Short mmCIF file of C-alpha atoms in Angstrom, two decimals:
data_model
loop_
_atom_site.label_atom_id
_atom_site.label_comp_id
_atom_site.label_asym_id
_atom_site.label_seq_id
_atom_site.Cartn_x
_atom_site.Cartn_y
_atom_site.Cartn_z
CA TRP N 786 59.39 250.41 102.06
CA ILE N 787 62.36 249.34 104.22
CA ILE N 788 60.02 247.96 106.89
CA TYR N 789 57.99 246.09 104.28
CA TYR N 790 61.11 244.61 102.68
CA SER N 791 62.43 243.53 106.09
CA MET N 792 59.13 241.82 106.96
CA LYS N 793 59.08 240.08 103.60
CA PHE N 794 62.64 238.89 104.02
CA THR N 795 62.14 237.56 107.54
CA ARG N 796 58.99 235.72 106.49
CA SER N 797 60.81 234.09 103.56
CA ASP N 798 63.73 233.27 105.84
CA THR N 799 61.37 231.57 108.30
CA ILE N 800 59.82 229.46 105.55
CA ALA N 801 63.24 228.42 104.22
CA ARG N 802 64.43 227.52 107.73
CA GLU N 803 61.35 225.41 108.44
CA LEU N 804 61.70 223.55 105.14
CA ARG N 805 65.32 222.67 105.98
CA HIS N 806 64.36 221.64 109.49
CA HIS N 807 61.63 219.21 108.36
CA LEU N 808 63.56 217.61 105.49
CA PRO N 809 65.46 214.89 107.48
CA PHE N 810 62.35 213.66 109.32
CA THR N 811 60.34 213.36 106.10
CA LEU N 812 63.15 211.51 104.32
CA VAL N 813 63.62 209.01 107.18
CA VAL N 814 59.87 208.32 107.49
CA SER N 815 59.54 207.84 103.70
CA LEU N 816 62.40 205.34 103.55
CA LEU N 817 61.16 203.54 106.68
CA ALA N 818 57.66 203.26 105.24
CA GLY N 819 59.08 201.86 102.00
CA VAL N 820 61.13 199.23 103.86
CA LEU N 821 58.18 198.18 106.05
CA VAL N 822 55.85 197.81 103.08
CA ALA N 823 58.52 195.92 101.11
CA LEU N 824 58.90 193.50 104.02
CA ALA N 825 55.13 193.04 104.06
CA PHE N 826 55.35 192.04 100.40
CA VAL N 827 58.23 189.63 101.03
CA PHE N 828 56.41 187.85 103.84
CA LYS N 829 53.05 188.07 102.00
CA LEU N 830 51.38 189.99 104.81
CA ALA N 831 49.59 192.50 102.60
CA SER N 832 47.25 192.65 99.61
CA ASN N 833 45.51 195.24 97.44
CA GLU N 834 42.50 195.12 99.77
CA PHE N 835 44.78 195.80 102.74
CA PHE N 836 46.33 198.86 101.11
CA LEU N 837 42.94 200.12 99.92
CA SER N 838 41.46 199.85 103.42
CA GLY N 839 44.58 201.47 104.84
CA PHE N 840 44.34 204.41 102.44
CA GLU N 841 40.66 204.96 103.22
CA ILE N 842 41.57 205.26 106.91
CA ILE N 843 44.87 207.12 106.67
CA HIS N 844 43.79 209.79 104.17
CA PRO N 845 40.97 211.18 106.38
CA LEU N 846 43.36 211.10 109.37
CA HIS N 847 45.86 213.00 107.24
CA VAL N 848 43.23 215.67 106.50
CA LEU N 849 42.40 215.86 110.21
CA VAL N 850 45.95 216.51 111.46
CA SER N 851 46.81 218.71 108.47
CA ALA N 852 43.83 220.98 109.18
CA ALA N 853 44.86 221.07 112.85
CA ALA N 854 48.45 222.04 112.03
CA THR N 855 47.49 224.67 109.45
CA SER N 856 44.79 226.33 111.56
CA ALA N 857 47.02 226.23 114.65
CA ILE N 858 49.83 228.23 113.08
CA TYR N 859 47.37 230.67 111.44
CA TYR N 860 45.41 231.24 114.64
CA LYS N 861 48.62 231.79 116.61
CA TYR N 862 49.45 234.80 114.45
CA LYS N 863 45.97 236.07 113.62
CA ARG N 864 43.09 235.50 116.04
CA SER N 865 40.45 235.02 113.37
CA PHE N 866 38.21 232.02 114.09
CA VAL N 867 36.56 231.98 110.65
CA GLY N 868 39.87 232.61 108.89
CA ALA N 869 41.58 229.79 110.76
CA ILE N 870 38.75 227.39 109.89
CA LEU N 871 38.82 228.31 106.19
CA ILE N 872 42.61 228.23 105.91
CA GLY N 873 42.80 224.94 107.83
CA VAL N 874 40.10 223.15 105.84
CA VAL N 875 41.07 224.44 102.38
CA GLY N 876 44.79 223.85 102.97
CA ALA N 877 44.28 220.34 104.35
CA ILE N 878 41.92 219.10 101.65
CA LEU N 879 43.48 220.84 98.66
CA ILE N 880 47.12 220.12 99.39
CA GLY N 881 46.33 216.78 101.05
CA SER N 882 44.60 215.65 97.86
CA ILE N 883 47.65 216.72 95.86
CA SER N 884 50.13 214.82 98.06
CA ASP N 885 48.00 211.71 98.70
CA VAL N 886 46.35 211.30 95.29
CA LEU N 887 47.38 213.57 92.43
CA LEU N 888 51.18 213.34 92.72
CA PRO N 889 51.24 209.57 93.49
CA TRP N 890 48.92 209.05 90.53
CA VAL N 891 51.24 211.02 88.25
CA GLY N 892 54.33 209.28 89.68
CA GLY N 893 52.77 205.84 89.38
CA ASN N 894 51.96 206.36 85.72
CA LEU N 895 55.42 207.77 85.03
CA PHE N 896 56.78 204.47 86.36
CA LEU N 897 54.25 202.60 84.17
CA LEU N 898 52.39 201.11 87.13
CA GLY N 899 48.95 201.68 85.62
CA THR N 900 47.79 203.74 88.62
CA SER N 901 44.12 204.73 88.50
CA PHE N 902 42.68 208.01 89.82
CA HIS N 903 40.48 208.11 92.94
CA LEU N 904 39.81 211.38 94.79
CA PRO N 905 38.16 211.04 98.25
CA ILE N 906 36.82 214.63 98.37
CA LEU N 907 34.73 213.85 95.26
CA GLU N 908 33.67 210.39 96.42
CA SER N 909 32.87 211.29 100.07
CA PRO N 910 32.68 215.10 100.24
CA LEU N 911 30.71 215.40 103.49
CA LEU N 912 33.04 213.02 105.33
CA ILE N 913 36.24 214.77 104.20
CA LEU N 914 34.85 218.28 104.77
CA GLY N 915 33.55 217.31 108.22
CA ILE N 916 36.91 215.83 109.22
CA GLY N 917 38.64 218.97 107.96
CA VAL N 918 36.43 221.21 110.12
CA VAL N 919 37.03 219.03 113.20
CA GLY N 920 40.77 219.18 112.58
CA ALA N 921 40.68 222.96 112.24
CA LEU N 922 38.80 223.26 115.54
CA VAL N 923 41.43 221.07 117.22
CA GLY N 924 44.14 223.36 115.86
CA ILE N 925 42.39 226.47 117.18
CA TYR N 926 41.52 225.24 120.65
CA VAL N 927 44.32 222.74 121.32
CA GLY N 928 47.20 223.95 119.15
CA MET N 929 50.25 221.61 119.31
CA PHE N 930 51.59 222.59 115.87
CA LYS N 931 54.81 220.59 116.13
CA LEU N 932 52.97 217.38 117.10
CA THR N 933 50.23 217.71 114.47
CA HIS N 934 52.77 218.59 111.76
CA SER N 935 54.88 215.51 112.58
CA LEU N 936 51.76 213.32 112.51
CA HIS N 937 50.77 215.01 109.25
CA VAL N 938 54.07 214.05 107.59
CA PHE N 939 53.93 210.50 109.00
CA LEU N 940 50.36 209.89 107.82
CA SER N 941 50.90 211.53 104.45
CA VAL N 942 53.86 209.24 103.72
CA PHE N 943 51.77 206.13 104.31
CA ALA N 944 48.70 207.58 102.56
CA SER N 945 50.72 208.30 99.40
CA LEU N 946 52.45 204.92 99.44
CA PHE N 947 49.22 203.03 100.16
CA TYR N 948 47.50 204.90 97.31
CA LEU N 949 50.20 203.76 94.90
CA LEU N 950 49.89 200.16 96.08
CA ALA N 951 46.08 200.08 96.21
CA PHE N 952 45.40 201.62 92.80
CA SER N 953 48.35 200.39 90.73
CA VAL N 954 48.23 197.35 88.44
CA SER N 955 51.90 196.36 88.54
CA VAL N 956 53.68 196.47 91.91
CA SER N 957 56.75 194.62 93.23
CA VAL N 958 59.15 194.88 96.16
CA TRP N 959 61.65 196.90 94.12
CA VAL N 960 58.91 199.20 92.88
CA VAL N 961 57.92 199.85 96.52
CA LEU N 962 61.48 200.77 97.49
CA VAL N 963 61.98 203.06 94.50
CA ASN N 964 58.63 204.71 95.04
CA SER N 965 59.47 205.43 98.67
CA LEU N 966 61.80 208.10 97.26
CA VAL N 967 58.98 209.38 95.04
CA VAL N 968 56.74 209.45 98.09
CA PHE N 969 59.35 211.55 99.90
CA LEU N 970 59.09 214.23 97.22
CA VAL N 971 55.30 214.14 96.95
CA VAL N 972 54.99 214.43 100.75
CA TYR N 973 57.79 216.81 101.73
CA VAL N 974 56.87 219.70 99.45
CA PRO N 975 53.04 219.64 99.77
CA CYS N 976 53.02 218.95 103.53
CA CYS N 977 55.41 221.77 104.34
CA ILE N 978 53.51 224.08 101.99
CA SER N 979 50.23 223.12 103.66
CA ASP N 980 51.35 223.47 107.29
CA ILE N 981 53.92 226.27 107.03
CA VAL N 982 53.91 228.24 103.77
CA PHE N 983 50.14 228.30 103.13
CA PRO N 984 48.99 229.82 106.47
CA ILE N 985 51.94 232.25 106.67
CA LEU N 986 51.06 233.65 103.24
CA PHE N 987 47.77 234.88 104.69
CA ILE N 988 49.39 236.56 107.71
CA LYS N 989 50.39 240.18 107.07
CA THR N 990 52.20 240.94 110.33
CA PRO N 991 54.86 239.07 112.36
CA CYS N 992 54.42 237.78 115.92
CA LYS N 993 53.41 240.65 118.25
CA ASP N 994 55.45 239.26 121.13
CA CYS N 995 58.88 239.18 119.44
CA GLY N 996 58.42 240.86 116.07
CA HIS N 997 59.64 237.80 114.12
CA TRP N 998 58.10 235.07 111.98
CA HIS N 999 58.22 231.65 113.64
CA ASP N 1000 56.02 228.61 114.31
#
């Protein structure tokens, strides 16, 4: 019982430490994305079609790097090829859909933006599933968790913001800036859950080399 409690504590401690570590980067990227998009509005460099096209490109890329990050950390602890593929694909698509679509949709309607609902996995299932599998394979054979996680956060910020702008009826510069804070919340929690918490929950033993939980 003591050993089990110690393992549980160290795993929880690792998750809490990683969440604290990734908070500043996510906040800075969210605010930067909001400022850049607001400037695009000011100088009339963007349109609904631009944001729609951007979302359709960025969301699949988000799924790709998310699957890579999730499968990489899972495969590092547990050398299960099938398990890493399943965890990577499910985590990337499920949580990626929440951060890129569901939460921005809820947030947009809370701010009375008239945001409509569009879910890529339902509209293009083969494309999204295929990209998820490719990402998981990259995570298994290439690794690079820190790089793929950083790219995951970066892409998710823009995917969430572009979704709000592409599928909302009423958008202005001030709405963009305010929603950059909303985007921070809808990206930070799901992305860290997807890349860190989700795969670790399926790992029953700590690292064999040092006996601790870490990425």
